[in-house]
Short mmCIF file of C-alpha atoms in Angstrom, two decimals:
data_model
loop_
_atom_site.label_atom_id
_atom_site.label_comp_id
_atom_site.label_asym_id
_atom_site.label_seq_id
_atom_site.Cartn_x
_atom_site.Cartn_y
_atom_site.Cartn_z
CA MET A 1 -3.78 -110.64 89.37
CA VAL A 2 -2.27 -108.53 91.24
CA ASN A 3 -4.81 -108.13 94.66
CA ARG A 4 -8.08 -106.30 94.46
CA ARG A 5 -6.62 -103.30 96.58
CA GLU A 6 -3.85 -102.42 94.61
CA GLN A 7 -6.36 -102.31 91.62
CA ALA A 8 -8.64 -100.03 93.74
CA ALA A 9 -5.13 -97.67 94.77
CA LEU A 10 -4.59 -97.07 90.68
CA LEU A 11 -8.44 -96.35 90.48
CA LEU A 12 -8.44 -94.32 93.23
CA ALA A 13 -5.48 -92.53 91.81
CA LEU A 14 -6.36 -91.81 89.05
CA ARG A 15 -9.49 -90.69 89.43
CA ASP A 16 -9.40 -88.51 92.69
CA SER A 17 -5.65 -87.39 92.21
CA GLY A 18 -6.20 -84.68 90.08
CA ARG A 19 -3.18 -85.70 88.28
CA GLY A 20 -3.26 -86.99 84.33
CA TRP A 21 -3.73 -90.53 83.05
CA ALA A 22 -0.03 -90.83 82.29
CA ASP A 23 1.50 -89.28 85.06
CA VAL A 24 -0.52 -91.92 87.52
CA THR A 25 0.79 -94.84 85.83
CA ASN A 26 4.50 -93.93 84.91
CA ALA A 27 4.65 -93.07 88.53
CA VAL A 28 2.80 -96.79 89.80
CA GLU A 29 4.94 -99.02 86.86
CA GLU A 30 8.13 -97.62 88.01
CA ALA A 31 6.98 -98.34 91.70
CA GLY A 32 5.48 -101.35 90.88
CA SER A 33 2.76 -100.67 93.43
CA ALA A 34 -0.08 -98.42 93.11
CA LEU A 35 -0.31 -98.69 97.03
CA ALA A 36 3.20 -97.35 97.32
CA VAL A 37 3.10 -94.33 95.41
CA LEU A 38 -0.91 -92.98 96.80
CA ASP A 39 0.51 -90.78 99.15
CA SER A 40 3.09 -89.30 97.18
CA LEU A 41 0.01 -88.63 94.96
CA PHE A 42 -2.12 -87.23 97.70
CA THR A 43 0.19 -84.06 98.97
CA PRO A 44 -0.95 -81.28 100.95
CA ASP A 45 -0.27 -79.31 98.30
CA GLN A 46 -2.61 -81.56 95.69
CA PRO A 47 -5.83 -81.70 97.22
CA THR A 48 -8.43 -84.02 95.81
CA LEU A 49 -10.95 -83.26 93.45
CA ASP A 50 -13.89 -82.98 95.65
CA HIS A 51 -11.58 -80.86 97.66
CA THR A 52 -12.26 -83.20 101.05
CA PRO A 53 -9.82 -84.80 103.51
CA PHE A 54 -8.36 -87.51 101.94
CA ASP A 55 -9.04 -90.66 103.72
CA ALA A 56 -6.79 -93.99 102.30
CA ALA A 57 -8.71 -96.77 103.88
CA GLY A 58 -12.22 -94.95 103.39
CA ARG A 59 -11.69 -94.16 100.27
CA LEU A 60 -9.99 -97.94 98.81
CA GLU A 61 -12.73 -99.50 100.42
CA LEU A 62 -15.04 -97.47 98.36
CA VAL A 63 -13.80 -98.46 95.14
CA GLU A 64 -13.24 -101.89 95.98
CA GLN A 65 -16.95 -102.22 96.41
CA GLU A 66 -17.43 -100.47 93.26
CA ILE A 67 -15.00 -103.07 91.35
CA GLU A 68 -16.78 -105.78 93.03
CA SER A 69 -20.09 -104.24 91.36
CA TRP A 70 -18.83 -104.68 88.14
CA ALA A 71 -17.56 -108.16 88.64
CA GLY A 72 -21.30 -108.64 89.26
CA GLU A 73 -22.29 -107.60 86.04
CA GLY A 74 -19.26 -110.28 84.17
CA ILE A 75 -17.48 -106.69 83.98
CA HIS A 76 -13.75 -107.72 84.76
CA LEU A 77 -10.77 -105.36 85.63
CA VAL A 78 -7.43 -105.65 83.94
CA THR A 79 -4.20 -103.08 85.46
CA VAL A 80 -1.25 -102.60 83.45
CA LEU A 81 0.46 -104.06 86.99
CA ASP A 82 -1.74 -107.61 86.12
CA GLU A 83 -0.07 -110.46 84.03
CA GLN A 84 -3.59 -110.27 81.98
CA TYR A 85 -3.05 -107.15 81.01
CA PRO A 86 -1.99 -107.58 76.81
CA VAL A 87 1.52 -107.92 76.00
CA GLN A 88 1.31 -106.41 72.79
CA LEU A 89 -0.12 -103.36 74.39
CA LEU A 90 2.07 -102.31 76.76
CA MET A 91 4.68 -101.84 74.37
CA VAL A 92 2.87 -98.77 73.46
CA HIS A 93 3.26 -95.19 74.43
CA GLN A 94 -0.95 -94.66 74.79
CA ARG A 95 -1.49 -97.76 76.63
CA PRO A 96 -4.55 -97.10 78.87
CA PRO A 97 -3.66 -97.78 82.95
CA PHE A 98 -6.70 -99.97 82.64
CA LEU A 99 -9.12 -101.69 80.67
CA THR A 100 -12.58 -103.22 81.71
CA CYS A 101 -13.52 -106.16 80.22
CA LYS A 102 -16.63 -108.50 78.99
CA GLY A 103 -15.68 -111.89 77.74
CA PHE A 104 -12.12 -113.58 78.19
CA LEU A 105 -8.81 -112.54 77.69
CA ASP A 106 -6.82 -115.14 75.07
CA PRO A 107 -3.29 -114.82 74.74
CA ALA A 108 -3.53 -115.86 71.17
CA ASP A 109 -4.82 -112.08 71.31
CA GLN A 110 -1.69 -111.20 70.60
CA LEU A 111 -1.27 -112.25 67.49
CA GLY A 112 -4.75 -110.96 66.68
CA VAL A 113 -5.31 -108.57 63.52
CA ALA A 114 -7.79 -105.34 63.61
CA VAL A 115 -10.19 -104.91 60.55
CA VAL A 116 -11.61 -101.48 60.37
CA GLY A 117 -13.03 -98.89 57.75
CA SER A 118 -16.13 -96.35 56.98
CA ARG A 119 -19.22 -97.03 58.83
CA HIS A 120 -21.08 -96.25 55.43
CA ALA A 121 -19.17 -99.00 53.67
CA GLY A 122 -21.05 -100.26 50.24
CA ALA A 123 -21.74 -103.50 49.12
CA ARG A 124 -18.51 -104.35 47.69
CA GLY A 125 -16.58 -103.11 50.92
CA LEU A 126 -18.60 -105.20 53.59
CA GLN A 127 -18.32 -108.27 51.61
CA ILE A 128 -14.34 -108.23 51.30
CA THR A 129 -14.85 -107.33 55.18
CA ARG A 130 -16.67 -110.88 55.45
CA GLU A 131 -14.46 -112.82 53.38
CA ILE A 132 -11.07 -110.82 55.23
CA ALA A 133 -12.41 -111.83 58.54
CA THR A 134 -13.92 -115.11 57.74
CA THR A 135 -10.29 -116.35 56.38
CA LEU A 136 -8.80 -115.00 59.45
CA THR A 137 -11.39 -116.88 61.60
CA LYS A 138 -10.27 -120.25 59.43
CA HIS A 139 -6.63 -120.10 60.60
CA ASP A 140 -7.49 -118.81 64.28
CA ILE A 141 -6.42 -115.54 64.15
CA THR A 142 -8.63 -113.49 66.40
CA VAL A 143 -9.90 -110.41 64.39
CA TYR A 144 -10.59 -107.32 66.56
CA SER A 145 -12.72 -104.31 65.60
CA GLY A 146 -14.54 -101.00 66.75
CA LEU A 147 -18.13 -102.45 66.78
CA ALA A 148 -18.92 -99.56 64.58
CA ALA A 149 -21.24 -99.47 61.96
CA GLY A 150 -20.42 -100.81 58.72
CA VAL A 151 -17.10 -102.37 58.06
CA ASP A 152 -16.63 -103.31 61.91
CA THR A 153 -20.12 -104.83 62.55
CA ALA A 154 -19.64 -106.68 59.12
CA ALA A 155 -16.31 -108.25 60.50
CA HIS A 156 -17.47 -109.27 63.78
CA GLN A 157 -20.78 -110.37 62.80
CA ALA A 158 -18.69 -112.55 59.82
CA VAL A 159 -16.40 -114.20 62.96
CA VAL A 160 -19.28 -114.73 65.47
CA ASP A 161 -20.86 -116.43 62.16
CA ALA A 162 -17.87 -118.95 61.69
CA GLY A 163 -17.26 -119.71 65.26
CA GLY A 164 -14.35 -117.78 65.72
CA ARG A 165 -12.93 -115.06 68.37
CA THR A 166 -13.33 -111.55 67.63
CA VAL A 167 -12.47 -108.86 70.51
CA SER A 168 -14.35 -105.49 70.09
CA VAL A 169 -12.61 -102.38 71.64
CA VAL A 170 -15.38 -100.01 71.91
CA GLY A 171 -15.41 -96.16 72.56
CA THR A 172 -17.57 -96.19 75.81
CA GLY A 173 -17.80 -97.94 78.91
CA LEU A 174 -19.24 -101.63 78.69
CA ARG A 175 -22.36 -100.88 80.54
CA ARG A 176 -23.12 -98.83 77.12
CA CYS A 177 -23.42 -99.67 73.40
CA TYR A 178 -22.79 -97.91 70.53
CA PRO A 179 -24.53 -97.75 68.40
CA ALA A 180 -27.69 -99.11 70.31
CA GLU A 181 -28.22 -101.10 67.61
CA ASN A 182 -25.14 -103.19 68.05
CA ALA A 183 -26.24 -104.14 71.81
CA GLY A 184 -27.38 -108.25 70.61
CA LEU A 185 -23.91 -108.66 68.72
CA GLN A 186 -22.01 -106.95 71.90
CA GLN A 187 -23.82 -109.30 73.57
CA GLU A 188 -22.58 -112.34 71.56
CA ILE A 189 -19.07 -111.02 71.69
CA ALA A 190 -18.90 -110.69 75.11
CA ARG A 191 -19.90 -114.41 75.23
CA THR A 192 -17.65 -115.89 72.83
CA GLY A 193 -14.85 -113.69 72.63
CA ALA A 194 -14.00 -110.63 74.55
CA VAL A 195 -15.37 -106.95 74.79
CA LEU A 196 -12.43 -104.25 75.80
CA SER A 197 -13.50 -100.52 77.52
CA GLN A 198 -10.46 -97.97 78.85
CA PHE A 199 -12.83 -96.10 80.33
CA TRP A 200 -15.23 -96.06 83.71
CA PRO A 201 -17.96 -98.29 83.03
CA ASP A 202 -20.78 -95.99 82.57
CA THR A 203 -18.79 -93.07 80.41
CA GLY A 204 -20.90 -92.60 77.38
CA PRO A 205 -19.97 -91.81 74.02
CA ALA A 206 -17.97 -89.00 73.09
CA LYS A 207 -15.95 -87.90 69.64
CA HIS A 208 -12.48 -87.84 71.47
CA HIS A 209 -13.17 -91.44 72.73
CA PHE A 210 -12.89 -93.14 69.69
CA PRO A 211 -9.04 -91.96 68.57
CA MET A 212 -8.46 -93.41 71.92
CA ARG A 213 -10.00 -96.58 71.65
CA ASN A 214 -8.02 -96.64 67.71
CA ALA A 215 -4.68 -96.67 69.92
CA VAL A 216 -6.15 -99.73 72.03
CA MET A 217 -7.09 -101.54 68.91
CA SER A 218 -3.68 -100.83 67.18
CA GLY A 219 -1.82 -102.12 70.36
CA CYS A 220 -3.33 -104.87 70.88
CA SER A 221 -3.16 -106.40 67.42
CA VAL A 222 -0.07 -107.31 64.90
CA ALA A 223 -1.61 -105.36 61.91
CA THR A 224 -4.32 -103.35 60.86
CA VAL A 225 -6.43 -103.96 57.72
CA VAL A 226 -8.25 -101.10 56.19
CA VAL A 227 -11.18 -102.38 54.02
CA GLU A 228 -12.93 -98.75 53.16
CA ALA A 229 -12.34 -95.42 54.16
CA GLY A 230 -12.68 -91.89 53.00
CA GLU A 231 -10.39 -88.76 52.83
CA ARG A 232 -11.59 -88.11 56.21
CA SER A 233 -12.63 -91.46 57.91
CA GLY A 234 -11.07 -91.59 61.35
CA THR A 235 -10.10 -95.12 60.44
CA ARG A 236 -6.64 -92.91 58.91
CA ILE A 237 -6.48 -92.22 62.07
CA GLN A 238 -5.47 -96.09 62.93
CA ALA A 239 -4.04 -96.54 60.03
CA ARG A 240 -1.44 -93.75 61.32
CA LEU A 241 -1.35 -95.07 64.86
CA ALA A 242 -0.79 -98.71 63.96
CA LEU A 243 2.49 -97.20 61.53
CA GLU A 244 3.66 -95.27 64.38
CA HIS A 245 3.44 -98.55 67.05
CA GLY A 246 5.52 -100.56 64.39
CA ARG A 247 2.72 -102.84 63.17
CA HIS A 248 2.14 -103.52 59.57
CA VAL A 249 -0.94 -102.05 58.02
CA PHE A 250 -2.64 -103.31 55.00
CA LEU A 251 -4.88 -101.39 52.67
CA LEU A 252 -7.06 -102.30 49.96
CA PRO A 253 -7.07 -101.17 46.37
CA GLU A 254 -9.87 -98.48 46.62
CA VAL A 255 -8.26 -97.01 50.11
CA VAL A 256 -5.47 -96.15 48.12
CA SER A 257 -6.31 -94.37 44.70
CA GLY A 258 -9.62 -92.90 46.78
CA THR A 259 -7.72 -91.07 49.31
CA THR A 260 -4.78 -88.85 49.35
CA TRP A 261 -3.54 -90.11 52.61
CA GLY A 262 -4.15 -93.73 51.45
CA ARG A 263 -1.65 -93.04 48.27
CA GLU A 264 0.60 -91.47 50.61
CA MET A 265 0.79 -94.51 52.89
CA ALA A 266 1.03 -96.65 50.73
CA GLU A 267 4.63 -95.56 50.01
CA ARG A 268 5.59 -96.18 53.59
CA PRO A 269 7.25 -99.15 55.09
CA ASN A 270 5.48 -101.42 56.67
CA THR A 271 2.65 -100.67 54.30
CA THR A 272 0.96 -103.41 52.18
CA VAL A 273 -1.51 -102.81 49.46
CA LEU A 274 -3.53 -105.74 49.67
CA ARG A 275 -4.58 -108.37 46.63
CA ASP A 276 -6.51 -110.76 48.36
CA PRO A 277 -7.22 -112.83 51.80
CA ASP A 278 -4.43 -115.55 50.57
CA HIS A 279 -1.85 -112.13 50.16
CA LEU A 280 -3.59 -110.82 53.69
CA LEU A 281 -2.06 -114.51 54.99
CA GLY A 282 1.37 -114.70 53.18
CA VAL A 283 2.43 -111.45 55.00
CA LEU A 284 1.09 -112.53 58.54
CA ASP A 285 2.92 -115.33 58.60
CA GLU A 286 6.01 -113.72 58.30
CA LEU A 287 5.15 -111.25 60.77
CA ARG A 288 3.76 -113.45 63.53
CA ALA A 289 6.79 -115.44 62.91
CA GLY A 290 8.66 -112.21 64.74
CA VAL A 291 6.21 -111.84 67.47
CA PRO A 292 7.66 -113.99 70.20
CA ASP A 293 11.08 -112.84 69.81
CA LEU A 294 10.04 -108.93 70.29
CA ILE A 295 7.52 -110.45 73.18
CA ASP A 296 11.35 -111.95 74.81
CA LEU A 297 12.76 -108.83 74.86
#
């Protein structure tokens, strides 16, 4: 892990420089140090957002204290400069400059699979979700999902019930929970797996946060399974992003037959129409065999 001051410098630059996250992230990654680029981000013609003089030492100390307060609540910070930052996620354009985490990151998560679908899934969709999540757990595969109602909740709960590892990527800060009724499940996931967020801890839910969350979930995993989704379901965003990221997409037959985008996506390379959990495992064995070579590059 980089030192706390480097982490604080990155957060300070992201929050107060007035520059876009991509600009800040690119500058920091190129320099290999947030402290090294801090002065260039706060120039006389680039005032701070609150229009006050830039006091680097004072502001850094305040941000360090803020990070320490998060740690006191069990919220850990991981930045793009940290070795613990998910390797798979580093490879995608939409990688966030930092993640906050409750729980713990595990190297095995880089071979994890996202299981997503409708918030209003029917009984069959929820049952298939549980079967898929339980099968993945029995084969020691981390299951990612987004803690939303419906399919996400069923996937997370099935893994928890089976004693496996699940990672929730959420669209709020870690001091919040959406939907509120999943607060207990979020705490259980943090105890046995991890809850990840790309937002400041107090951030509430917002519509534009969830596609951002989907990009992170796709980036962290080797594949995405879409169990149930409608024509306008937000789940299609993750399926599209997964293909853009070079990840595999599994579609349930109901998604293909029930949506225009599902039929179109089923014809694209790197997409499989899933027959059953055993079919999923067979394709995953092929995908997982290639991941170490990709990471070594």
